[in-house]
PDB file of C-alpha atoms in Angstrom:
ATOM      1  CA  MET N 202      38.799  94.976   8.365  1.00 45.00           C
ATOM      2  CA  GLY N 203      35.426  92.977   7.669  1.00 49.00           C
ATOM      3  CA  ALA N 204      34.775  89.418   7.726  1.00 50.00           C
ATOM      4  CA  GLY N 205      35.516  89.035   3.849  1.00 50.00           C
ATOM      5  CA  ALA N 206      38.585  91.404   4.097  1.00 54.00           C
ATOM      6  CA  SER N 207      41.995  89.847   4.491  1.00 57.00           C
ATOM      7  CA  VAL N 208      45.226  90.907   5.999  1.00 58.00           C
ATOM      8  CA  PRO N 209      47.791  92.366   3.470  1.00 57.00           C
ATOM      9  CA  SER N 210      51.020  90.649   3.114  1.00 58.00           C
ATOM     10  CA  PRO N 211      53.460  92.193   4.019  1.00 63.00           C
ATOM     11  CA  LEU N 212      52.004  94.366   6.419  1.00 70.00           C
ATOM     12  CA  PRO N 213      52.155  98.102   6.046  1.00 74.00           C
ATOM     13  CA  GLU N 214      54.720  99.559   8.625  1.00 76.00           C
ATOM     14  CA  SER N 215      52.477 102.285   9.756  1.00 79.00           C
ATOM     15  CA  GLU N 216      49.212 103.983   9.469  1.00 80.00           C
ATOM     16  CA  GLU N 217      50.361 106.259   6.736  1.00 81.00           C
ATOM     17  CA  ALA N 218      51.742 103.177   4.792  1.00 80.00           C
ATOM     18  CA  ALA N 219      48.294 101.523   5.064  1.00 79.00           C
ATOM     19  CA  LYS N 220      46.590 104.730   3.853  1.00 82.00           C
ATOM     20  CA  ALA N 221      48.923 104.880   0.991  1.00 82.00           C
ATOM     21  CA  ALA N 222      48.257 101.235   0.195  1.00 81.00           C
ATOM     22  CA  GLY N 223      44.382 102.064   0.019  1.00 83.00           C
ATOM     23  CA  PHE N 224      43.136 101.084   3.160  1.00 83.00           C
ATOM     24  CA  THR N 225      40.442 103.311   4.870  1.00 86.00           C
ATOM     25  CA  GLU N 226      40.227 104.618   8.328  1.00 86.00           C
ATOM     26  CA  GLU N 227      37.608 102.108   9.136  1.00 86.00           C
ATOM     27  CA  GLN N 228      39.649  99.113   7.890  1.00 85.00           C
ATOM     28  CA  ILE N 229      42.716 100.244   9.783  1.00 83.00           C
ATOM     29  CA  ALA N 230      40.625 100.493  13.075  1.00 84.00           C
ATOM     30  CA  ALA N 231      39.010  97.141  12.513  1.00 84.00           C
ATOM     31  CA  TYR N 232      42.389  95.779  12.161  1.00 82.00           C
ATOM     32  CA  LYS N 233      43.576  97.341  15.289  1.00 82.00           C
ATOM     33  CA  ALA N 234      40.408  96.222  17.192  1.00 82.00           C
ATOM     34  CA  GLU N 235      40.923  92.518  16.013  1.00 82.00           C
ATOM     35  CA  GLN N 236      44.871  92.754  17.040  1.00 79.00           C
ATOM     36  CA  ALA N 237      43.960  94.109  20.331  1.00 76.00           C
ATOM     37  CA  ALA N 238      41.272  91.258  21.214  1.00 73.00           C
ATOM     38  CA  PRO N 239      43.572  88.475  20.935  1.00 64.00           C
ATOM     39  CA  ALA N 240      46.294  90.196  22.959  1.00 59.00           C
ATOM     40  CA  GLU N 241      43.620  90.689  25.862  1.00 58.00           C
ATOM     41  CA  GLU N 242      42.753  87.084  25.400  1.00 57.00           C
ATOM     42  CA  ALA N 243      46.425  85.780  25.421  1.00 53.00           C
ATOM     43  CA  PRO N 244      46.971  87.102  29.228  1.00 53.00           C
ATOM     44  CA  ALA N 245      44.266  84.685  30.099  1.00 50.00           C
ATOM     45  CA  GLU N 246      45.457  81.942  28.451  1.00 50.00           C
ATOM     46  CA  GLU N 247      49.015  82.330  30.077  1.00 52.00           C
ATOM     47  CA  ALA N 248      47.334  82.702  33.562  1.00 50.00           C
ATOM     48  CA  ALA N 249      45.585  79.279  32.692  1.00 50.00           C
ATOM     49  CA  PRO N 250      49.107  77.210  32.393  1.00 51.00           C
ATOM     50  CA  ALA N 251      50.126  79.012  35.726  1.00 49.00           C
ATOM     51  CA  GLU N 252      47.062  77.680  37.271  1.00 50.00           C
ATOM     52  CA  GLU N 253      47.803  74.313  36.027  1.00 51.00           C
ATOM     53  CA  ALA N 254      51.399  74.474  37.252  1.00 49.00           C
ATOM     54  CA  ALA N 255      49.870  75.227  40.774  1.00 49.00           C
ATOM     55  CA  PRO N 256      48.815  71.690  41.277  1.00 50.00           C
ATOM     56  CA  ALA N 257      52.395  70.239  40.591  1.00 49.00           C
ATOM     57  CA  GLU N 258      53.759  72.791  43.041  1.00 51.00           C
ATOM     58  CA  GLU N 259      51.188  71.474  45.764  1.00 50.00           C
ATOM     59  CA  ALA N 260      52.492  67.956  44.737  1.00 49.00           C
ATOM     60  CA  ALA N 261      55.999  69.090  45.584  1.00 48.00           C
ATOM     61  CA  VAL N 262      54.542  70.463  48.875  1.00 45.00           C
ATOM     62  CA  VAL N 263      53.228  67.211  49.887  1.00 52.00           C
ATOM     63  CA  LEU N 264      56.938  65.677  49.457  1.00 63.00           C
ATOM     64  CA  GLU N 265      58.258  68.097  52.159  1.00 70.00           C
ATOM     65  CA  GLY N 266      59.143  66.512  55.365  1.00 74.00           C
ATOM     66  CA  ASP N 267      61.324  63.522  56.633  1.00 83.00           C
ATOM     67  CA  PRO N 268      62.859  61.289  53.651  1.00 82.00           C
ATOM     68  CA  ALA N 269      62.065  58.388  55.926  1.00 86.00           C
ATOM     69  CA  ASP N 270      58.283  58.849  56.066  1.00 88.00           C
ATOM     70  CA  HIS N 271      58.518  59.278  52.163  1.00 89.00           C
ATOM     71  CA  ASP N 272      60.433  55.821  51.930  1.00 90.00           C
ATOM     72  CA  LYS N 273      57.735  54.324  54.604  1.00 92.00           C
ATOM     73  CA  ALA N 274      54.645  55.738  52.503  1.00 92.00           C
ATOM     74  CA  ALA N 275      56.373  54.492  49.206  1.00 93.00           C
ATOM     75  CA  THR N 276      56.830  50.932  50.809  1.00 95.00           C
ATOM     76  CA  LEU N 277      53.360  51.090  52.038  1.00 95.00           C
ATOM     77  CA  LEU N 278      51.899  51.708  48.549  1.00 95.00           C
ATOM     78  CA  GLN N 279      54.284  49.396  46.761  1.00 96.00           C
ATOM     79  CA  ASN N 280      52.982  46.638  49.128  1.00 96.00           C
ATOM     80  CA  LYS N 281      49.460  47.537  48.636  1.00 96.00           C
ATOM     81  CA  GLN N 282      49.801  47.474  44.917  1.00 96.00           C
ATOM     82  CA  ARG N 283      51.634  44.126  45.013  1.00 97.00           C
ATOM     83  CA  GLN N 284      48.711  42.786  47.288  1.00 97.00           C
ATOM     84  CA  LYS N 285      46.258  43.695  44.664  1.00 97.00           C
ATOM     85  CA  ALA N 286      48.329  42.125  41.844  1.00 97.00           C
ATOM     86  CA  ALA N 287      48.652  38.892  43.920  1.00 97.00           C
ATOM     87  CA  THR N 288      44.955  38.613  44.627  1.00 97.00           C
ATOM     88  CA  ALA N 289      44.251  39.174  41.007  1.00 97.00           C
ATOM     89  CA  LYS N 290      46.452  36.759  40.161  1.00 97.00           C
ATOM     90  CA  VAL N 291      45.409  34.048  42.642  1.00 97.00           C
ATOM     91  CA  GLU N 292      41.614  34.890  41.746  1.00 97.00           C
ATOM     92  CA  ALA N 293      42.703  34.130  37.975  1.00 97.00           C
ATOM     93  CA  LYS N 294      44.274  30.852  38.838  1.00 97.00           C
ATOM     94  CA  ARG N 295      41.111  29.866  40.863  1.00 97.00           C
ATOM     95  CA  GLU N 296      38.877  30.703  37.817  1.00 96.00           C
ATOM     96  CA  GLU N 297      41.232  28.908  35.478  1.00 96.00           C
ATOM     97  CA  LYS N 298      41.270  25.632  37.733  1.00 96.00           C
ATOM     98  CA  LYS N 299      37.280  25.929  38.077  1.00 96.00           C
ATOM     99  CA  GLU N 300      37.093  25.968  34.272  1.00 96.00           C
ATOM    100  CA  MET N 301      39.622  22.950  34.168  1.00 96.00           C
ATOM    101  CA  ASP N 302      37.786  20.943  36.801  1.00 96.00           C
ATOM    102  CA  GLY N 303      34.553  21.493  34.788  1.00 96.00           C
ATOM    103  CA  ALA N 304      36.164  20.193  31.386  1.00 96.00           C
ATOM    104  CA  ALA N 305      37.541  17.421  33.350  1.00 96.00           C
ATOM    105  CA  THR N 306      34.339  16.353  34.781  1.00 96.00           C
ATOM    106  CA  LYS N 307      32.686  16.783  31.432  1.00 96.00           C
ATOM    107  CA  LEU N 308      35.349  14.363  29.810  1.00 96.00           C
ATOM    108  CA  GLN N 309      35.019  11.919  32.649  1.00 97.00           C
ATOM    109  CA  GLY N 310      31.039  11.866  32.055  1.00 97.00           C
ATOM    110  CA  LEU N 311      31.702  11.532  28.384  1.00 96.00           C
ATOM    111  CA  LYS N 312      34.088   8.328  28.994  1.00 97.00           C
ATOM    112  CA  ARG N 313      31.785   6.948  31.549  1.00 97.00           C
ATOM    113  CA  SER N 314      29.053   7.200  28.901  1.00 97.00           C
ATOM    114  CA  LYS N 315      31.006   5.536  26.178  1.00 97.00           C
ATOM    115  CA  ASP N 316      32.054   2.670  28.326  1.00 97.00           C
ATOM    116  CA  ALA N 317      28.384   2.266  29.545  1.00 97.00           C
ATOM    117  CA  LYS N 318      27.318   2.177  25.899  1.00 97.00           C
ATOM    118  CA  ALA N 319      30.120  -0.382  24.900  1.00 97.00           C
ATOM    119  CA  LYS N 320      28.822  -2.349  27.896  1.00 97.00           C
ATOM    120  CA  VAL N 321      25.495  -2.520  27.009  1.00 97.00           C
ATOM    121  CA  ASP N 322      26.194  -3.341  23.297  1.00 96.00           C
ATOM    122  CA  ALA N 323      28.324  -6.209  24.483  1.00 95.00           C
ATOM    123  CA  LYS N 324      25.617  -7.579  26.721  1.00 95.00           C
ATOM    124  CA  ARG N 325      23.153  -7.350  23.921  1.00 94.00           C
ATOM    125  CA  ALA N 326      25.620  -9.240  21.741  1.00 94.00           C
ATOM    126  CA  GLU N 327      25.903 -11.978  24.096  1.00 92.00           C
ATOM    127  CA  VAL N 328      22.053 -12.195  24.812  1.00 93.00           C
ATOM    128  CA  ALA N 329      21.987 -12.341  20.778  1.00 91.00           C
ATOM    129  CA  ALA N 330      24.488 -15.179  20.863  1.00 90.00           C
ATOM    130  CA  ALA N 331      22.952 -17.265  23.494  1.00 88.00           C
ATOM    131  CA  SER N 332      19.679 -17.198  21.721  1.00 88.00           C
ATOM    132  CA  ALA N 333      21.315 -17.640  18.411  1.00 77.00           C
ATOM    133  CA  PRO N 334      22.642 -21.200  18.972  1.00 64.00           C
ATOM    134  CA  ALA N 335      19.295 -22.495  20.038  1.00 60.00           C
ATOM    135  CA  GLU N 336      17.769 -21.717  16.730  1.00 60.00           C
ATOM    136  CA  GLU N 337      20.929 -23.033  14.953  1.00 56.00           C
ATOM    137  CA  ALA N 338      21.240 -26.364  17.188  1.00 52.00           C
ATOM    138  CA  PRO N 339      19.931 -28.704  14.443  1.00 53.00           C
ATOM    139  CA  ALA N 340      21.929 -27.312  11.755  1.00 51.00           C
ATOM    140  CA  GLU N 341      25.146 -27.658  13.870  1.00 50.00           C
ATOM    141  CA  GLU N 342      24.381 -31.290  14.812  1.00 52.00           C
ATOM    142  CA  ALA N 343      24.117 -32.220  11.165  1.00 51.00           C
ATOM    143  CA  PRO N 344      27.630 -31.100  10.363  1.00 53.00           C
ATOM    144  CA  ALA N 345      28.714 -32.594  13.718  1.00 51.00           C
ATOM    145  CA  GLU N 346      27.337 -36.193  12.465  1.00 52.00           C
ATOM    146  CA  GLU N 347      28.968 -35.792   9.155  1.00 54.00           C
ATOM    147  CA  ALA N 348      32.240 -34.888  10.619  1.00 53.00           C
ATOM    148  CA  ALA N 349      31.959 -38.225  12.685  1.00 52.00           C
ATOM    149  CA  ALA N 350      31.136 -40.420   9.763  1.00 51.00           C
ATOM    150  CA  PRO N 351      34.162 -39.569   7.703  1.00 54.00           C
ATOM    151  CA  ALA N 352      36.175 -40.204  10.942  1.00 51.00           C
ATOM    152  CA  GLU N 353      34.524 -43.744  11.244  1.00 52.00           C
ATOM    153  CA  GLU N 354      35.111 -44.367   7.564  1.00 53.00           C
ATOM    154  CA  ALA N 355      38.601 -43.416   7.825  1.00 51.00           C
ATOM    155  CA  ALA N 356      39.231 -45.514  11.055  1.00 51.00           C
ATOM    156  CA  PRO N 357      38.352 -48.989   9.070  1.00 52.00           C
ATOM    157  CA  ALA N 358      40.709 -48.070   6.478  1.00 51.00           C
ATOM    158  CA  GLU N 359      43.489 -47.683   8.751  1.00 50.00           C
ATOM    159  CA  GLU N 360      42.521 -51.182  10.512  1.00 52.00           C
ATOM    160  CA  ALA N 361      41.964 -52.911   7.297  1.00 50.00           C
ATOM    161  CA  PRO N 362      45.506 -52.646   6.152  1.00 54.00           C
ATOM    162  CA  ALA N 363      46.831 -53.819   9.583  1.00 51.00           C
ATOM    163  CA  GLU N 364      44.686 -57.231   9.034  1.00 45.00           C
TER     164      GLU N 364
END
């Protein structure tokens, strides 16, 4: 059968039935060749799984021997795995601590900076307050004299009724 030919459904049971169905000798021969080719490939495919199974059998060969040796080997492998996991965990904690220390240092620097700015602002306000009274001194003396005068006026009034 050619590339455009299709397999009849249902398949004829014999060559005579195929010829009766209208197929030519060439089509029947091509069909038989196609059927024979996959059959030849199938044993190669079946051999491949057998080869894949061979490594599993080799692993079973490795397990032959004293069970105590197997236990010892398993224990050593488990210990090695635990050691790797613990080392990775410790390294992760170190990295985390390093990051936390860096963050704490940065926060401390920001706090110190804020405190220093507040101290400078307070000092500037103090200096400004110290220079401001010198300029306001005459203005402050006048209210002080006025405050003293009413007190003097109030004092004779109190003394006057006492006479």
